[in-house]
CSV table of C-alpha atoms in Angstrom, one decimal:
chain,number,residue,atom,x,y,z
A,1,MET,CA,-9.0,19.3,12.9
A,2,LYS,CA,-10.8,16.4,11.2
A,3,THR,CA,-8.2,13.7,9.7
A,4,ILE,CA,-8.2,12.1,6.0
A,5,ASP,CA,-6.6,8.8,5.8
A,6,VAL,CA,-6.2,6.2,2.9
A,7,CYS,CA,-6.4,2.4,3.2
A,8,LEU,CA,-4.9,0.9,0.0
A,9,THR,CA,-6.9,-2.5,0.4
A,10,PRO,CA,-9.5,-4.0,2.5
A,11,GLU,CA,-6.9,-6.5,4.0
A,12,LEU,CA,-5.4,-3.5,6.0
A,13,LEU,CA,-8.9,-2.1,7.1
A,14,HIS,CA,-8.4,-3.8,10.5
A,15,LEU,CA,-5.5,-1.5,11.2
A,16,HIS,CA,-8.2,1.7,11.0
A,17,ASN,CA,-10.6,2.7,13.7
A,18,ILE,CA,-13.7,3.7,11.6
A,19,GLU,CA,-16.3,3.9,14.1
A,20,ASN,CA,-16.1,7.9,13.8
A,21,SER,CA,-15.3,8.0,10.3
A,22,ILE,CA,-17.1,8.2,7.0
A,23,VAL,CA,-15.8,5.3,4.7
A,24,VAL,CA,-15.4,6.0,1.0
A,25,VAL,CA,-15.2,2.9,-0.8
A,26,VAL,CA,-13.6,3.2,-4.4
A,27,ASP,CA,-13.4,0.6,-7.1
A,28,ILE,CA,-12.6,2.5,-10.0
A,29,PHE,CA,-12.4,-0.5,-12.6
A,30,ARG,CA,-15.3,-0.9,-12.4
A,31,ALA,CA,-17.8,-1.4,-9.7
A,32,THR,CA,-18.0,2.0,-8.1
A,33,SER,CA,-17.8,3.9,-11.5
A,34,CYS,CA,-20.7,1.7,-12.4
A,35,MET,CA,-22.5,2.7,-9.2
A,36,THR,CA,-22.1,6.1,-9.8
A,37,THR,CA,-23.4,5.8,-13.4
A,38,ALA,CA,-26.3,3.9,-12.1
A,39,PHE,CA,-27.5,6.3,-9.8
A,40,ALA,CA,-27.0,9.3,-12.2
A,41,ASN,CA,-29.4,7.4,-14.6
A,42,GLY,CA,-31.9,6.9,-11.8
A,43,VAL,CA,-31.4,3.8,-10.1
A,44,GLY,CA,-33.6,3.4,-7.1
A,45,SER,CA,-31.2,1.4,-4.8
A,46,ILE,CA,-28.4,-1.1,-5.2
A,47,ILE,CA,-27.8,-4.0,-3.0
A,48,PRO,CA,-24.3,-5.2,-2.8
A,49,VAL,CA,-23.7,-8.9,-2.1
A,50,ALA,CA,-20.9,-11.3,-1.5
A,51,THR,CA,-21.5,-14.1,-3.6
A,52,ILE,CA,-22.6,-14.9,-7.2
A,53,ASP,CA,-25.2,-17.3,-5.5
A,54,GLU,CA,-26.8,-14.6,-3.5
A,55,CYS,CA,-26.9,-12.5,-6.5
A,56,VAL,CA,-28.9,-15.0,-8.5
A,57,ALA,CA,-31.3,-15.5,-5.6
A,58,TYR,CA,-32.3,-11.8,-5.8
A,59,GLN,CA,-32.5,-12.2,-9.4
A,60,GLN,CA,-35.0,-15.1,-9.2
A,61,GLN,CA,-37.1,-12.9,-6.8
A,62,GLY,CA,-37.4,-10.3,-9.8
A,63,TYR,CA,-34.7,-7.8,-9.2
A,64,LEU,CA,-32.2,-6.8,-11.7
A,65,ALA,CA,-28.9,-8.3,-11.1
A,66,ALA,CA,-25.0,-7.6,-11.9
A,67,ALA,CA,-22.2,-9.8,-11.5
A,68,GLU,CA,-18.4,-9.5,-12.0
A,69,ARG,CA,-15.6,-12.2,-11.4
A,70,ASP,CA,-12.1,-11.5,-12.6
A,71,GLY,CA,-13.2,-8.5,-14.8
A,72,LYS,CA,-15.6,-10.7,-16.5
A,73,THR,CA,-19.5,-11.1,-16.4
A,74,PRO,CA,-20.8,-14.7,-15.6
A,75,GLU,CA,-23.6,-15.7,-18.0
A,76,GLY,CA,-27.3,-14.8,-17.2
A,77,PHE,CA,-27.1,-11.4,-15.5
A,78,ASP,CA,-28.6,-8.1,-16.8
A,79,PHE,CA,-25.6,-6.0,-16.7
A,80,ASP,CA,-22.0,-6.5,-18.1
A,81,ASN,CA,-20.3,-4.6,-15.5
A,82,SER,CA,-19.5,-1.7,-18.0
A,83,PRO,CA,-20.8,1.7,-16.7
A,84,PHE,CA,-22.3,2.0,-20.4
A,85,SER,CA,-24.8,-0.7,-19.6
A,86,TYR,CA,-26.4,1.3,-17.0
A,87,MET,CA,-27.2,4.1,-19.4
A,88,VAL,CA,-30.8,2.4,-20.1
A,89,ASP,CA,-34.4,3.2,-19.3
A,90,LYS,CA,-35.0,-0.1,-17.4
A,91,VAL,CA,-32.5,1.2,-14.5
A,92,LYS,CA,-34.9,4.0,-13.6
A,93,ASP,CA,-36.3,3.5,-10.0
A,94,ALA,CA,-35.1,-0.2,-10.2
A,95,THR,CA,-33.3,-2.3,-7.3
A,96,ILE,CA,-30.2,-3.8,-8.7
A,97,CYS,CA,-28.3,-6.7,-6.8
A,98,VAL,CA,-24.6,-6.4,-7.4
A,99,THR,CA,-21.5,-8.7,-6.8
A,100,THR,CA,-17.9,-7.8,-7.8
A,101,THR,CA,-14.4,-9.2,-7.3
A,102,ASN,CA,-13.3,-6.6,-4.9
A,103,GLY,CA,-15.6,-3.6,-4.6
A,104,THR,CA,-18.9,-5.4,-2.8
A,105,LEU,CA,-16.6,-7.0,-0.2
A,106,ALA,CA,-15.1,-3.5,0.4
A,107,ILE,CA,-18.4,-2.0,1.1
A,108,THR,CA,-19.6,-4.9,3.3
A,109,LYS,CA,-16.4,-4.8,5.5
A,110,SER,CA,-17.1,-1.1,6.2
A,111,LYS,CA,-20.4,-1.5,7.8
A,112,SER,CA,-19.2,-0.4,11.3
A,113,ALA,CA,-18.4,3.3,9.9
A,114,VAL,CA,-20.6,6.2,10.6
A,115,LYS,CA,-21.4,6.2,7.0
A,116,VAL,CA,-20.5,4.2,4.0
A,117,MET,CA,-20.2,6.0,0.8
A,118,VAL,CA,-19.2,5.0,-2.9
A,119,GLY,CA,-16.7,7.1,-4.8
A,120,SER,CA,-15.3,7.4,-8.0
A,121,PHE,CA,-13.8,10.1,-10.5
A,122,LEU,CA,-17.2,10.5,-11.9
A,123,ASN,CA,-18.8,12.0,-8.6
A,124,LEU,CA,-15.5,13.1,-6.8
A,125,GLY,CA,-16.4,16.9,-6.6
A,126,ALA,CA,-20.2,16.0,-5.1
A,127,LEU,CA,-18.4,13.7,-2.7
A,128,ALA,CA,-15.7,16.4,-1.8
A,129,THR,CA,-18.3,18.9,-1.3
A,130,TYR,CA,-20.3,16.9,0.9
A,131,LEU,CA,-17.4,15.6,3.1
A,132,LYS,CA,-16.4,19.1,3.7
A,133,ASP,CA,-19.5,19.9,5.5
A,134,GLN,CA,-19.6,16.9,7.5
A,135,GLN,CA,-18.0,16.7,11.3
A,136,TYR,CA,-16.6,13.2,10.8
A,137,ASP,CA,-12.9,12.0,10.0
A,138,VAL,CA,-12.7,10.4,6.4
A,139,LEU,CA,-11.2,7.0,5.3
A,140,ILE,CA,-11.0,6.4,1.8
A,141,LEU,CA,-10.9,2.5,1.5
A,142,CYS,CA,-9.6,1.3,-1.8
A,143,ALA,CA,-11.0,-1.9,-3.1
A,144,GLY,CA,-7.7,-3.1,-4.7
A,145,TRP,CA,-7.4,-6.1,-6.7
A,146,LYS,CA,-7.7,-9.5,-4.7
A,147,GLY,CA,-6.3,-8.1,-1.4
A,148,LYS,CA,-3.2,-6.0,-3.0
A,149,PRO,CA,-3.3,-2.3,-3.6
A,150,ASN,CA,-3.9,-1.1,-7.3
A,151,LEU,CA,-2.9,1.9,-9.1
A,152,GLU,CA,-6.3,3.2,-10.1
A,153,ASP,CA,-8.0,3.4,-6.7
A,154,THR,CA,-4.9,4.7,-5.2
A,155,LEU,CA,-5.0,7.5,-7.7
A,156,PHE,CA,-8.7,8.3,-6.8
A,157,ALA,CA,-7.8,8.6,-3.1
A,158,GLY,CA,-5.0,10.8,-4.1
A,159,ALA,CA,-7.7,12.9,-6.0
A,160,LEU,CA,-10.2,13.1,-3.0
A,161,VAL,CA,-7.2,13.8,-0.7
A,162,GLU,CA,-6.2,16.7,-2.8
A,163,ARG,CA,-9.8,18.1,-2.8
A,164,LEU,CA,-10.0,17.9,1.1
A,165,LYS,CA,-6.3,18.7,2.2
A,166,GLU,CA,-7.2,22.1,3.4
A,167,GLU,CA,-9.9,21.1,5.7
A,168,PHE,CA,-8.6,17.8,6.5
A,169,MET,CA,-5.3,16.7,8.2
A,170,ILE,CA,-3.4,13.9,6.5
A,171,GLU,CA,-2.1,11.6,9.5
A,172,GLU,CA,-0.5,8.6,7.8
A,173,ASP,CA,1.8,8.0,4.8
A,174,SER,CA,-0.6,6.1,2.7
A,175,ALA,CA,-2.7,9.2,2.2
A,176,LEU,CA,0.6,11.3,1.2
A,177,MET,CA,1.7,8.8,-1.1
A,178,ALA,CA,-1.9,8.5,-2.7
A,179,LEU,CA,-1.8,12.3,-2.9
A,180,ARG,CA,1.6,12.8,-4.6
A,181,GLN,CA,0.9,9.7,-7.1
A,182,TYR,CA,-2.3,11.7,-8.2
A,183,GLN,CA,-0.3,15.1,-8.5
A,184,ASN,CA,2.2,13.4,-10.7
A,185,ALA,CA,-0.4,11.6,-12.8
A,186,LYS,CA,-3.4,14.0,-13.0
A,187,ASP,CA,-2.3,16.0,-16.1
A,188,ASP,CA,-2.7,12.6,-18.1
A,189,LEU,CA,-4.3,10.2,-16.2
A,190,LEU,CA,-4.9,7.8,-19.0
A,191,SER,CA,-1.3,7.4,-20.2
A,192,TYR,CA,-0.3,7.0,-16.3
A,193,VAL,CA,-2.7,4.1,-15.7
A,194,ALA,CA,-2.0,2.4,-19.2
A,195,SER,CA,0.7,0.2,-17.7
A,196,SER,CA,-1.1,-0.7,-14.5
A,197,SER,CA,-1.9,-4.4,-14.1
A,198,HIS,CA,-5.4,-4.2,-14.1
A,199,VAL,CA,-5.7,-2.1,-17.3
A,200,ARG,CA,-3.6,-4.6,-18.8
A,201,ARG,CA,-6.1,-7.1,-17.7
A,202,LEU,CA,-9.1,-4.9,-18.9
A,203,GLN,CA,-7.4,-4.1,-22.5
A,204,ARG,CA,-7.1,-7.7,-22.9
A,205,LEU,CA,-10.9,-8.1,-22.4
A,206,GLY,CA,-11.3,-5.0,-25.0
A,207,ILE,CA,-12.7,-2.3,-22.9
A,208,GLN,CA,-10.7,0.8,-23.5
A,209,LYS,CA,-13.7,2.9,-23.7
A,210,ASP,CA,-14.8,2.1,-20.2
A,211,ILE,CA,-11.3,2.8,-18.9
A,212,ALA,CA,-11.4,6.4,-20.2
A,213,TYR,CA,-14.8,6.8,-19.1
A,214,CYS,CA,-14.0,5.9,-15.5
A,215,LEU,CA,-11.2,8.3,-15.4
A,216,GLN,CA,-13.5,11.5,-16.3
A,217,HIS,CA,-13.9,13.8,-13.0
A,218,ASP,CA,-17.0,15.3,-11.7
A,219,LEU,CA,-19.6,14.2,-14.3
A,220,TYR,CA,-22.5,13.5,-12.0
A,221,ASP,CA,-23.8,15.1,-8.6
A,222,VAL,CA,-24.7,11.8,-7.0
A,223,LEU,CA,-24.2,10.7,-3.4
A,224,PRO,CA,-24.4,6.8,-3.0
A,225,VAL,CA,-24.6,5.9,0.6
A,226,LEU,CA,-25.2,2.7,2.4
A,227,ARG,CA,-28.5,2.6,4.4
A,228,GLY,CA,-29.2,-0.9,5.9
A,229,ASN,CA,-28.1,-3.4,3.2
A,230,ALA,CA,-28.7,-1.2,0.1
A,231,LEU,CA,-27.2,1.9,-1.4
A,232,VAL,CA,-29.3,4.8,-2.2
A,233,ASN,CA,-28.7,8.3,-3.7
A,234,MET,CA,-28.4,10.5,-0.8
B,1,MET,CA,11.6,-13.6,-17.1
B,2,LYS,CA,12.0,-13.3,-13.5
B,3,THR,CA,9.6,-11.2,-11.7
B,4,ILE,CA,10.0,-8.2,-9.1
B,5,ASP,CA,7.1,-7.5,-6.9
B,6,VAL,CA,6.8,-5.1,-3.8
B,7,CYS,CA,4.8,-5.8,-0.7
B,8,LEU,CA,4.1,-2.5,1.2
B,9,THR,CA,3.6,-4.0,4.6
B,10,PRO,CA,4.0,-7.5,6.4
B,11,GLU,CA,0.4,-7.7,6.7
B,12,LEU,CA,0.0,-8.4,3.2
B,13,LEU,CA,2.9,-10.9,3.0
B,14,HIS,CA,0.1,-13.8,3.0
B,15,LEU,CA,-0.9,-12.8,-0.4
B,16,HIS,CA,2.3,-13.6,-1.8
B,17,ASN,CA,3.9,-16.7,-2.7
B,18,ILE,CA,7.5,-16.4,-1.5
B,19,GLU,CA,8.8,-20.1,-1.7
B,20,ASN,CA,10.7,-19.3,-5.0
B,21,SER,CA,11.7,-15.9,-4.2
B,22,ILE,CA,14.3,-13.9,-2.5
B,23,VAL,CA,12.9,-11.5,-0.2
B,24,VAL,CA,14.6,-8.3,0.7
B,25,VAL,CA,13.4,-6.9,3.9
B,26,VAL,CA,13.8,-2.9,4.3
B,27,ASP,CA,12.9,-0.8,7.2
B,28,ILE,CA,14.9,2.5,6.3
B,29,PHE,CA,14.3,4.3,9.6
B,30,ARG,CA,16.3,2.7,11.0
B,31,ALA,CA,16.6,-1.1,11.5
B,32,THR,CA,17.7,-2.3,8.2
B,33,SER,CA,20.0,1.1,7.8
B,34,CYS,CA,21.6,-0.1,11.2
B,35,MET,CA,22.3,-3.5,10.1
B,36,THR,CA,23.9,-2.5,6.9
B,37,THR,CA,26.1,-0.1,8.9
B,38,ALA,CA,26.8,-2.8,11.5
B,39,PHE,CA,28.3,-5.2,8.8
B,40,ALA,CA,30.2,-2.4,7.1
B,41,ASN,CA,31.9,-2.0,10.5
B,42,GLY,CA,32.7,-5.7,10.7
B,43,VAL,CA,29.9,-7.2,12.8
B,44,GLY,CA,30.0,-11.0,12.8
B,45,SER,CA,26.2,-11.9,13.0
B,46,ILE,CA,23.0,-10.2,13.8
B,47,ILE,CA,19.9,-12.2,15.5
B,48,PRO,CA,16.7,-10.6,15.0
B,49,VAL,CA,14.4,-11.6,17.7
B,50,ALA,CA,10.6,-10.5,18.2
B,51,THR,CA,10.3,-9.2,21.7
B,52,ILE,CA,12.5,-7.3,24.2
B,53,ASP,CA,12.4,-10.2,26.6
B,54,GLU,CA,14.3,-12.3,24.1
B,55,CYS,CA,16.7,-9.6,23.5
B,56,VAL,CA,17.6,-9.2,27.3
B,57,ALA,CA,18.2,-12.9,27.6
B,58,TYR,CA,20.8,-12.9,24.9
B,59,GLN,CA,22.2,-9.9,26.3
B,60,GLN,CA,22.5,-11.8,29.7
B,61,GLN,CA,24.3,-14.9,27.8
B,62,GLY,CA,26.9,-12.0,27.0
B,63,TYR,CA,25.8,-11.0,23.7
B,64,LEU,CA,25.6,-7.3,22.6
B,65,ALA,CA,22.1,-6.3,22.3
B,66,ALA,CA,20.0,-3.4,20.6
B,67,ALA,CA,16.3,-2.7,21.1
B,68,GLU,CA,13.9,-0.2,19.6
B,69,ARG,CA,10.2,0.4,20.4
B,70,ASP,CA,8.3,3.2,18.8
B,71,GLY,CA,11.5,5.0,17.7
B,72,LYS,CA,12.9,5.0,21.1
B,73,THR,CA,15.5,2.8,23.0
B,74,PRO,CA,14.6,1.2,26.3
B,75,GLU,CA,17.3,1.3,28.9
B,76,GLY,CA,20.0,-0.9,29.4
B,77,PHE,CA,21.1,-1.7,25.8
B,78,ASP,CA,24.2,-1.5,24.0
B,79,PHE,CA,23.2,0.5,20.9
B,80,ASP,CA,20.6,3.2,20.5
B,81,ASN,CA,19.3,2.3,17.1
B,82,SER,CA,21.1,4.9,15.3
B,83,PRO,CA,23.5,3.9,12.6
B,84,PHE,CA,26.2,5.9,13.9
B,85,SER,CA,26.1,4.0,17.4
B,86,TYR,CA,27.4,0.9,15.2
B,87,MET,CA,30.5,2.9,13.9
B,88,VAL,CA,32.6,1.6,17.0
B,89,ASP,CA,35.2,-1.0,17.6
B,90,LYS,CA,33.2,-3.2,19.9
B,91,VAL,CA,31.2,-4.5,16.9
B,92,LYS,CA,33.9,-6.1,15.0
B,93,ASP,CA,33.3,-9.8,14.8
B,94,ALA,CA,30.6,-9.5,17.7
B,95,THR,CA,27.2,-11.1,17.6
B,96,ILE,CA,24.3,-8.8,18.4
B,97,CYS,CA,20.8,-9.5,19.3
B,98,VAL,CA,18.2,-7.1,17.8
B,99,THR,CA,14.5,-6.2,18.3
B,100,THR,CA,12.8,-3.5,16.7
B,101,THR,CA,9.1,-2.3,16.1
B,102,ASN,CA,8.7,-3.2,12.6
B,103,GLY,CA,12.0,-4.6,11.0
B,104,THR,CA,12.7,-7.7,12.9
B,105,LEU,CA,8.9,-9.0,12.5
B,106,ALA,CA,9.2,-8.7,8.7
B,107,ILE,CA,12.4,-10.9,8.7
B,108,THR,CA,11.0,-13.6,10.6
B,109,LYS,CA,7.9,-13.6,8.8
B,110,SER,CA,9.7,-14.3,5.5
B,111,LYS,CA,11.6,-17.4,6.6
B,112,SER,CA,9.9,-19.6,4.0
B,113,ALA,CA,11.7,-17.6,1.1
B,114,VAL,CA,14.7,-19.0,-0.8
B,115,LYS,CA,16.7,-16.4,0.8
B,116,VAL,CA,15.9,-13.4,3.2
B,117,MET,CA,18.2,-10.3,2.8
B,118,VAL,CA,18.4,-7.1,4.3
B,119,GLY,CA,18.1,-3.9,2.3
B,120,SER,CA,18.9,-0.1,2.8
B,121,PHE,CA,19.8,2.6,0.6
B,122,LEU,CA,23.2,2.2,1.9
B,123,ASN,CA,23.8,-1.2,0.2
B,124,LEU,CA,21.2,-0.7,-2.6
B,125,GLY,CA,24.0,-1.1,-5.5
B,126,ALA,CA,25.5,-4.2,-3.9
B,127,LEU,CA,22.0,-5.7,-3.6
B,128,ALA,CA,21.0,-4.8,-7.0
B,129,THR,CA,24.2,-6.3,-8.6
B,130,TYR,CA,23.7,-9.6,-6.5
B,131,LEU,CA,20.2,-10.1,-7.3
B,132,LYS,CA,20.7,-9.4,-11.2
B,133,ASP,CA,22.7,-12.7,-11.3
B,134,GLN,CA,20.3,-14.9,-9.2
B,135,GLN,CA,17.8,-17.0,-10.8
B,136,TYR,CA,14.8,-16.3,-8.5
B,137,ASP,CA,12.1,-13.8,-8.3
B,138,VAL,CA,12.5,-10.9,-6.0
B,139,LEU,CA,9.9,-9.6,-3.4
B,140,ILE,CA,11.0,-6.6,-1.6
B,141,LEU,CA,9.2,-6.6,1.7
B,142,CYS,CA,8.5,-3.2,3.5
B,143,ALA,CA,8.3,-3.3,7.1
B,144,GLY,CA,6.1,-0.3,7.1
B,145,TRP,CA,4.8,1.2,10.5
B,146,LYS,CA,2.6,-1.1,12.8
B,147,GLY,CA,1.3,-2.8,9.9
B,148,LYS,CA,0.7,0.3,7.6
B,149,PRO,CA,2.8,1.1,4.5
B,150,ASN,CA,5.2,3.9,5.0
B,151,LEU,CA,6.8,6.5,2.7
B,152,GLU,CA,10.7,5.8,3.2
B,153,ASP,CA,10.4,1.8,2.8
B,154,THR,CA,8.1,2.1,-0.5
B,155,LEU,CA,10.8,4.8,-1.7
B,156,PHE,CA,13.4,2.1,-1.2
B,157,ALA,CA,11.4,-0.5,-2.9
B,158,GLY,CA,11.0,1.9,-6.0
B,159,ALA,CA,14.9,2.7,-6.0
B,160,LEU,CA,15.5,-1.2,-6.1
B,161,VAL,CA,12.9,-1.9,-8.7
B,162,GLU,CA,14.5,1.0,-10.9
B,163,ARG,CA,17.7,-0.7,-10.5
B,164,LEU,CA,16.2,-4.2,-11.7
B,165,LYS,CA,13.5,-3.4,-14.1
B,166,GLU,CA,15.5,-4.2,-17.2
B,167,GLU,CA,16.3,-7.7,-16.0
B,168,PHE,CA,13.0,-8.3,-13.9
B,169,MET,CA,9.3,-7.9,-14.9
B,170,ILE,CA,7.0,-5.6,-13.0
B,171,GLU,CA,3.9,-7.6,-12.2
B,172,GLU,CA,1.7,-5.7,-9.9
B,173,ASP,CA,0.8,-2.2,-9.0
B,174,SER,CA,2.4,-1.9,-5.7
B,175,ALA,CA,5.9,-2.4,-7.2
B,176,LEU,CA,4.8,0.2,-10.3
B,177,MET,CA,3.6,2.7,-7.8
B,178,ALA,CA,6.8,2.4,-5.6
B,179,LEU,CA,9.0,2.9,-8.8
B,180,ARG,CA,7.1,6.1,-9.9
B,181,GLN,CA,7.4,7.5,-6.3
B,182,TYR,CA,10.9,6.9,-6.1
B,183,GLN,CA,11.5,8.5,-9.7
B,184,ASN,CA,9.4,11.4,-8.6
B,185,ALA,CA,11.4,11.8,-5.3
B,186,LYS,CA,14.7,10.9,-6.2
B,187,ASP,CA,16.2,14.3,-7.0
B,188,ASP,CA,15.6,15.6,-3.3
B,189,LEU,CA,14.7,12.5,-1.1
B,190,LEU,CA,15.2,14.3,2.0
B,191,SER,CA,12.7,16.9,1.4
B,192,TYR,CA,10.3,14.4,-0.3
B,193,VAL,CA,10.3,12.4,3.0
B,194,ALA,CA,10.3,15.5,5.3
B,195,SER,CA,6.6,15.6,5.5
B,196,SER,CA,6.2,11.6,6.0
B,197,SER,CA,4.7,10.4,9.3
B,198,HIS,CA,7.8,8.5,10.6
B,199,VAL,CA,10.2,11.5,9.8
B,200,ARG,CA,8.0,13.6,11.6
B,201,ARG,CA,7.9,11.2,14.5
B,202,LEU,CA,11.8,10.9,14.4
B,203,GLN,CA,12.2,14.7,14.1
B,204,ARG,CA,10.5,14.9,17.4
B,205,LEU,CA,13.2,12.8,18.7
B,206,GLY,CA,15.9,14.9,17.3
B,207,ILE,CA,17.5,12.5,15.0
B,208,GLN,CA,17.8,14.5,11.6
B,209,LYS,CA,21.2,13.3,11.0
B,210,ASP,CA,20.1,9.9,10.9
B,211,ILE,CA,17.6,10.5,8.5
B,212,ALA,CA,20.1,12.1,6.1
B,213,TYR,CA,22.5,9.4,6.6
B,214,CYS,CA,19.9,6.7,6.0
B,215,LEU,CA,19.0,8.2,2.5
B,216,GLN,CA,22.5,7.9,1.2
B,217,HIS,CA,22.8,5.5,-1.7
B,218,ASP,CA,25.5,2.8,-2.4
B,219,LEU,CA,27.9,3.6,0.8
B,220,TYR,CA,28.7,0.0,1.5
B,221,ASP,CA,29.3,-3.3,-0.5
B,222,VAL,CA,27.7,-5.6,2.0
B,223,LEU,CA,24.9,-8.4,1.4
B,224,PRO,CA,23.3,-9.1,4.8
B,225,VAL,CA,21.5,-12.7,4.4
B,226,LEU,CA,19.7,-14.8,6.9
B,227,ARG,CA,21.5,-18.1,7.6
B,228,GLY,CA,19.4,-20.1,10.3
B,229,ASN,CA,18.3,-17.4,13.0
B,230,ALA,CA,21.2,-15.2,12.2
B,231,LEU,CA,21.8,-12.6,9.5
B,232,VAL,CA,25.7,-12.7,8.2
B,233,ASN,CA,27.5,-10.7,5.7
B,234,MET,CA,27.3,-13.0,2.5
């Protein structure tokens, strides 16, 4: 039987063998929710890069560019890391270069996997349906916050484990803990995450609307996957 | 206000600043439950060491010695890593040298803290009472399993956070997740842990009795603390 596992932060990724796994990277607030929304709005591809400088270099070559550090957008970029900023005509068929505090690092760290995909509550159903049909083990990689686990990514991991638990075997306690946390939270996710450290951080930035949006399930049938250095919609 | 935080595995300890914290090391199945039991039965001191070889060297010098690897006891040691093996007369005032798969490493990694203490459900109340009166932040360090988080240590962390949450501020999501996991589990801890990876591992070794014992709360008023290279009862 295929296995499903959860890695609560990229700092623990070296403990997992991902050569025969599909890695699903998640950064709910807000990198992977933005990416899902971008593809749902017709973006052609997204290039994740590690640094602000690389991102600026792409922008100078004519690409659209998005950057985030510590929940805020540095000056001069085309998107403000709110998923709503991707609901505009200019994204159609565009290539966007993106760097974020946690999410893009998680993607680049996973490159030795069979496939690297991007997950969020917004494309949970599409992702679950796709993964059920594949022959590979699944590792859900939570981007976390500066190396530490966070609540919202763990809850997403639990949601995906719940959707896949009939077809996959749960091997380790991280997956079990994420599943139970989600089962305990799912009837009112918004209240459940309200006291998390990152939500408190985001609320200080005034983006409650983003938070509610990013917790909606199954909004889009998109499957972002890493091909070479760019994410595309499968 | 003092803060309380949880580190889900020693692999993440470098992300925490412990210079002004009391670190509580926990390895419920079974290292720190054994240590608590040993002190409750009059052990004088416990020397945690990293390797089997070091442990054998101490034994050859006349110390009592306990070793565990992958849940099993190698041949030739005085205790079998069951807490019940410490309920004997010979432990009174003795010095015991101990090495285990996960617990002793977590202790030795924490040496730069203000104090390193040992926690288990068995001495939860004594520990909580002591920590409330101190001026330091608290970090609960889960020993986990070979670098990965585990369910039972996380549940203990949640239990201690619950006892301390009026006096300490919860800063990060790991503490919040541990707290909620415990609150969800506490009415029937034994069933809740039954599906964990380590309990399945232990059940194959036939030690259900140890598991039930290690989940009992507030059995002993002991406070094991690291002094130099040895744990003593405060």
